[in-house]
CSV table of C-alpha atoms in Angstrom, one decimal:
chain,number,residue,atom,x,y,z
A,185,UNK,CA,-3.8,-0.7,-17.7
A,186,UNK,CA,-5.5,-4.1,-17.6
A,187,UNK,CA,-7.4,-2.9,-21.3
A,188,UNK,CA,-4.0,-2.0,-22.9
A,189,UNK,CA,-2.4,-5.3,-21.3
A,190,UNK,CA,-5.3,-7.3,-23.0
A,191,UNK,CA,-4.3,-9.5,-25.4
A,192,UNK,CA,-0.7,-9.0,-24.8
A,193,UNK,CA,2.3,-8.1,-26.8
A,194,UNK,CA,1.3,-10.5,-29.6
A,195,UNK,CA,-2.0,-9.1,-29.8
A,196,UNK,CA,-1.1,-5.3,-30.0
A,197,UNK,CA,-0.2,-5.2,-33.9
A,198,UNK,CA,-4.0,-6.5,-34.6
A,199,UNK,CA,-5.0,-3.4,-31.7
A,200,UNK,CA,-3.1,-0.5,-33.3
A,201,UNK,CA,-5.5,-1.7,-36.3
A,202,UNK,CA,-8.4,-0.3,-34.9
A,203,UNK,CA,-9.0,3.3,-34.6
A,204,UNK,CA,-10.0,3.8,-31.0
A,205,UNK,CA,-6.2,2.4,-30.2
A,206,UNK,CA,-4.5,4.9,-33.1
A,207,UNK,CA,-1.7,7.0,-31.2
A,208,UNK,CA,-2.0,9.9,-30.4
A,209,UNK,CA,1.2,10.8,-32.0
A,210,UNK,CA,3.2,9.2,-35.1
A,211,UNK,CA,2.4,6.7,-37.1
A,212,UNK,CA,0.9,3.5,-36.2
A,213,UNK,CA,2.8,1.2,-37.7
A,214,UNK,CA,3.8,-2.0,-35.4
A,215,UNK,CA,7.5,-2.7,-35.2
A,216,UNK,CA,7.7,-6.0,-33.6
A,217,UNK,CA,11.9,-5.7,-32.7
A,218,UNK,CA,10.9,-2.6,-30.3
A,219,UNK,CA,8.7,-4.3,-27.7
A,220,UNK,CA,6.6,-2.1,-26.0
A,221,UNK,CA,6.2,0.4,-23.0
A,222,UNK,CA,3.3,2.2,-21.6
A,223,UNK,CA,3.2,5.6,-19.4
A,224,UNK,CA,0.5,6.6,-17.4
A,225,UNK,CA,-0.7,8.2,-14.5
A,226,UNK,CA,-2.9,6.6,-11.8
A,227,UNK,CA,-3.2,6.0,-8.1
A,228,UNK,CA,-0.6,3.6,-6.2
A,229,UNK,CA,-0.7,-0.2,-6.3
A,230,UNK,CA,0.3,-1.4,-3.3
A,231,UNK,CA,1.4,-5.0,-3.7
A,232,UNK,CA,0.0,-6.9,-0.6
A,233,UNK,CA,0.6,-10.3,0.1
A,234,UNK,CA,-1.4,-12.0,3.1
A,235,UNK,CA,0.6,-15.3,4.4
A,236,UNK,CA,-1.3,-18.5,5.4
A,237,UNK,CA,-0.8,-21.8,6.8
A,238,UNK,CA,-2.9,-23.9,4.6
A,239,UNK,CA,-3.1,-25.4,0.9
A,240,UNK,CA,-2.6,-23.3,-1.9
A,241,UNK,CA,-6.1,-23.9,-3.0
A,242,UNK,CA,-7.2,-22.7,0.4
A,243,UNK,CA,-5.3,-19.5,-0.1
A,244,UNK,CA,-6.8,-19.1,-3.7
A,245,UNK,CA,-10.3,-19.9,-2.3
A,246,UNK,CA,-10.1,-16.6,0.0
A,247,UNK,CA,-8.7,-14.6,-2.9
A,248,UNK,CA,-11.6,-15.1,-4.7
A,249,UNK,CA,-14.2,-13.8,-2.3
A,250,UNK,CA,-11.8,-10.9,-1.4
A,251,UNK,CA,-10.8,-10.0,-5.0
A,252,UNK,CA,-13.5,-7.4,-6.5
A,253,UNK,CA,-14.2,-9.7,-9.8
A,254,UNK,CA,-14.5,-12.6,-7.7
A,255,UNK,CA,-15.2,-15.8,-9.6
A,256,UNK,CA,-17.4,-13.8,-12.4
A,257,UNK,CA,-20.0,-11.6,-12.9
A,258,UNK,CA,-22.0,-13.5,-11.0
A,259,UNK,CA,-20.1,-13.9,-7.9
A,260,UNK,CA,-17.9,-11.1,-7.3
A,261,UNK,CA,-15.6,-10.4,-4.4
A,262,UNK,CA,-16.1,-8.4,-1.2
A,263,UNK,CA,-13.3,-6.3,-1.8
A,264,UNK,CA,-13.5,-3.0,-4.7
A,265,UNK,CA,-10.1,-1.7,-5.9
A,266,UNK,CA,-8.3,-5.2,-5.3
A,267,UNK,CA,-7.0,-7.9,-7.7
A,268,UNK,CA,-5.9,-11.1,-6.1
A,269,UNK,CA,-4.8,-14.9,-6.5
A,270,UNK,CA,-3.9,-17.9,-3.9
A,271,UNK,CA,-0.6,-19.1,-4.8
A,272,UNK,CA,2.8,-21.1,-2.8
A,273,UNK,CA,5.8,-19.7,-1.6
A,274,UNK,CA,8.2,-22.9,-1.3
A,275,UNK,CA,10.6,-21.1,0.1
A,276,UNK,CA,8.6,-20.1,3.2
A,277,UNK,CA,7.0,-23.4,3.1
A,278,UNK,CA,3.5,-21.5,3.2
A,279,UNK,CA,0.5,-20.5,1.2
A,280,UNK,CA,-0.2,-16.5,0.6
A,281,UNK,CA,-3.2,-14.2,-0.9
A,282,UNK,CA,-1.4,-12.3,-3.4
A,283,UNK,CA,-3.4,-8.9,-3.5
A,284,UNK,CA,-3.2,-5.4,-5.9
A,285,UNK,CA,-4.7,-2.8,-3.9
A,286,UNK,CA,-5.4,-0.5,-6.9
A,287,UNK,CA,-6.7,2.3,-5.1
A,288,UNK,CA,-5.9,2.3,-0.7
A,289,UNK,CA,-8.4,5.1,-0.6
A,290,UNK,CA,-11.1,2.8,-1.4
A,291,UNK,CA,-9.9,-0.7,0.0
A,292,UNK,CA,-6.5,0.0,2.3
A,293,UNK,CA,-4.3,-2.9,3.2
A,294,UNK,CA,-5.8,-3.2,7.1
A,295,UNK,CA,-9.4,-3.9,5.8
A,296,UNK,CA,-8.0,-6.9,3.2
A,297,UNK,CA,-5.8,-8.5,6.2
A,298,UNK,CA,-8.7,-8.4,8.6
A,299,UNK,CA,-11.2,-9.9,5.8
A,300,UNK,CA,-8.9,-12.4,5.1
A,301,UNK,CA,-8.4,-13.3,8.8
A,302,UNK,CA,-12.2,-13.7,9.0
A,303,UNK,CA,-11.7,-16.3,5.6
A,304,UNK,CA,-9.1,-17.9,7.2
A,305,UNK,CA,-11.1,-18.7,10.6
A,306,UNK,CA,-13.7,-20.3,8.8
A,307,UNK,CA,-11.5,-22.6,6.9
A,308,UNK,CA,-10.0,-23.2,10.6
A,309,UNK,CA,-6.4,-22.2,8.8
A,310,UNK,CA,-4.2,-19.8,10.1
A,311,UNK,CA,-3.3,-16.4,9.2
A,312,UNK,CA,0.5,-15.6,10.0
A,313,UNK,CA,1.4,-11.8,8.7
A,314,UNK,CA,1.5,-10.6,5.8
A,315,UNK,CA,4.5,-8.6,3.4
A,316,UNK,CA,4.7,-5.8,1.4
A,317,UNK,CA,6.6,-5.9,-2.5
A,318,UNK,CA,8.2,-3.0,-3.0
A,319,UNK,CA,7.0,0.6,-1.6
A,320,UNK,CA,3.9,2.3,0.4
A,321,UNK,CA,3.0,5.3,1.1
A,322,UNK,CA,3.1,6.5,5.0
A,323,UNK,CA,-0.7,7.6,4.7
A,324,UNK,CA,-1.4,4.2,4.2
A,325,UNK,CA,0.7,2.3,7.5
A,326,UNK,CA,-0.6,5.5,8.9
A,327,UNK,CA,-4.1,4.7,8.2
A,328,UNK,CA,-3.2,0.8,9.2
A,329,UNK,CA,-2.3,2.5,12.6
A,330,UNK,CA,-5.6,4.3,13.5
A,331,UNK,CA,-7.5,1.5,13.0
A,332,UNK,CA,-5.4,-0.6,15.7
A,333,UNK,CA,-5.9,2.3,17.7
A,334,UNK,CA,-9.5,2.9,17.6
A,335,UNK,CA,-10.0,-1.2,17.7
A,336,UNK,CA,-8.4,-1.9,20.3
A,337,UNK,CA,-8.8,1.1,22.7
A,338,UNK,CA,-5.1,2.2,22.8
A,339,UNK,CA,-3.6,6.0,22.7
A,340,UNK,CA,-1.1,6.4,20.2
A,341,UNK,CA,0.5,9.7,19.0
A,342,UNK,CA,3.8,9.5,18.1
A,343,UNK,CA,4.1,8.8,14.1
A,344,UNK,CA,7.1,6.8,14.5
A,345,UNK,CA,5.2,4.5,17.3
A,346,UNK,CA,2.1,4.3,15.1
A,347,UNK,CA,4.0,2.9,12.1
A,348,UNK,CA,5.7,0.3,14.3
A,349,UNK,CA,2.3,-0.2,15.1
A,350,UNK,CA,0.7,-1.0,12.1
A,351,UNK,CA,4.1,-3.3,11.0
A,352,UNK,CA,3.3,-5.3,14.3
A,353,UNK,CA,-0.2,-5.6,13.3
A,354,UNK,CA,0.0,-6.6,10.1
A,355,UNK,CA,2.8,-9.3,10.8
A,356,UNK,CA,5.2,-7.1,8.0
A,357,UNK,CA,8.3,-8.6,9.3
A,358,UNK,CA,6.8,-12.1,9.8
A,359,UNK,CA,8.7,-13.2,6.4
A,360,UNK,CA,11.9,-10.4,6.5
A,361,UNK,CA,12.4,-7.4,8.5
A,362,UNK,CA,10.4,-4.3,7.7
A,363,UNK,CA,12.6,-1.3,7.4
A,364,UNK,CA,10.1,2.0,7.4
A,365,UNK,CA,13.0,4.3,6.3
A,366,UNK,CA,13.8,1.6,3.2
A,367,UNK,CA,10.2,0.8,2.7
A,368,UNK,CA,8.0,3.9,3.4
A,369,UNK,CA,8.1,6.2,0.3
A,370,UNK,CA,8.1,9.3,2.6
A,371,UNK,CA,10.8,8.7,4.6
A,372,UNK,CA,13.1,7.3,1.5
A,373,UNK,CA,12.9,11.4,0.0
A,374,UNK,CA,15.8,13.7,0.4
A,375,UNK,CA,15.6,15.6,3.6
A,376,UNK,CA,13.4,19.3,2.5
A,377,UNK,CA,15.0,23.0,3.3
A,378,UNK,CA,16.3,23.2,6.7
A,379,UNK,CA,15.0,26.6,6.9
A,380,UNK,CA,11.6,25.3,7.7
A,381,UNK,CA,10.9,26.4,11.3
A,382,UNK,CA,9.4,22.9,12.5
A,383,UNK,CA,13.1,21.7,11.8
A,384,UNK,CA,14.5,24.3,14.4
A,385,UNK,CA,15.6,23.7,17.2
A,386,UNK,CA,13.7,25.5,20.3
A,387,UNK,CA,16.8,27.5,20.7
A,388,UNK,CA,17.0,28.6,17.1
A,389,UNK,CA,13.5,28.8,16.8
A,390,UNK,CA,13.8,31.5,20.0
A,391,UNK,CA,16.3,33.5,18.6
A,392,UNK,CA,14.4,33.8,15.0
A,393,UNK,CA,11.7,35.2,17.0
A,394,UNK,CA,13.8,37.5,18.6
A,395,UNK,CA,15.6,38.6,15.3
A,396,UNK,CA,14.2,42.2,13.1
A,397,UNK,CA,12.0,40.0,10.8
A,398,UNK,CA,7.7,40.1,10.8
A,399,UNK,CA,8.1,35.9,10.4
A,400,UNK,CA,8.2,34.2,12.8
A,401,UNK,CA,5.5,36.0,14.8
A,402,UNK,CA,2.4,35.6,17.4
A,403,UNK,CA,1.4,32.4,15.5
A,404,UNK,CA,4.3,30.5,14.9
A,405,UNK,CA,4.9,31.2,18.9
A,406,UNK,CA,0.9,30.1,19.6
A,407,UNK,CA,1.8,27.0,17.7
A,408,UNK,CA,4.5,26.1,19.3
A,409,UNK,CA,2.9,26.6,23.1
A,410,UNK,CA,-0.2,24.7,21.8
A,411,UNK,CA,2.2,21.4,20.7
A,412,UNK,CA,3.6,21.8,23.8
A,413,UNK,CA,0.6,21.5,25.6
A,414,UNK,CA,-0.4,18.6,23.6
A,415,UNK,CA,3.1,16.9,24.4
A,416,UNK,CA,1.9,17.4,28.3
A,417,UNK,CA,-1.6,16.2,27.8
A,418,UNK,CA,0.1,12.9,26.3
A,419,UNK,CA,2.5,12.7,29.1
């Protein structure tokens, strides 16, 4: 994206000169009334932004060691996957580290809020939440979650509790509330088949092993008694 956003709109008719930018289909021919749109494919961009009592230059200054070009060549950022600028949010009356996580796989959300923090103490500013612009993915509060957990000692199973988790941790609702069924791609999908067997109740789920069908069987029931015994050992 960043190569075909190069240059900009005013530079694409010069682009489609050139034959490595040729389409792939029709004619080349720049039309400058139709303005442009690009569909692609690629990993999600979570857009992260890290709030911060201080300047806006101090917020910028933290940016660039996180950001993975950092301030060129030869200085670049701590951070791989991540894109990122200081900037001020008058309305909060605050300074924030705007981030692109390009790829939460390689750099997830938790491990930018926690470098920042270590910025932040340096500059002796303080680091007050952070917000989310638009969606993420649950794997990713999930992953937030586990590494609260494993930090900090605590025992955690329950999804639900870990993603209140990692919205506590990462100050999510510091700026507006953080809804997980509004905000948390997963959880904004339609309901799947309720013939799936993990959406029976134990009652139904009983009977259906009781019914003149090979499914569900010996496993479905092992699965069951071994959730169950996981539910005690949590207890």
């Amino acid at each position: 994206m960043p190569q075909i956003r190069a240059g900009e709109y005013e530079g694409l008719e010069d682009k489609l000169k050139e034959e490595r930018w040729a389409p792939d289909f029709g004619c080349s021919t720049f039309v400058p009334s139709w303005g442009g749109t690009v569909t692609g494919v690629r990993k999600f961009l979570i857009a992260y932004n890290i709030n911060m009592l201080s300047t806006k230059e101090q917020a910028h200054r933290i940016a660039l060691n996180l950001r993975e070009k950092g301030r060129g060549d030869d200085q670049p950022g701590r951070l791989k996957a991540c894109q990122g600028i200081g900037w001020w949010l008058e309305e909060a009356n605050i300074a924030q580290i705007s981030l692109n996580m390009t790829d939460m796989d390689v750099t997830p959300m938790h491990v930018a809020y926690e470098e920042a923090k270590k910025d932040a103490e340096d500059l002796k500013v303080a680091v007050t939440g952070s917000e989310l612009v638009g969606l993420v993915p649950l794997s990713a509060m999930l992953a937030a979650a586990d590494f609260y957990i494993e930090k900090e000692g605590l025992m955690v199973l329950d999804e639900n509790q870990k993603v209140h988790l990692a919205i506590n941790r990462l100050g999510l609702s510091t700026l507006s509330p953080f809804n997980p069924k509004e905000r948390i791609i997963e959880y904004c999908l339609p309901s799947s088949s309720s013939n799936l067997l993990i959406q029976k109740t134990v009652n139904d789920f009983v009977l259906s092993v009781g019914d003149r069908s090979s499914a569900p069987g010996g496993g479905s029931v092992s699965a069951l008694l071994a959730a169950l015994g996981c539910g005690l050992g949590a207890m």
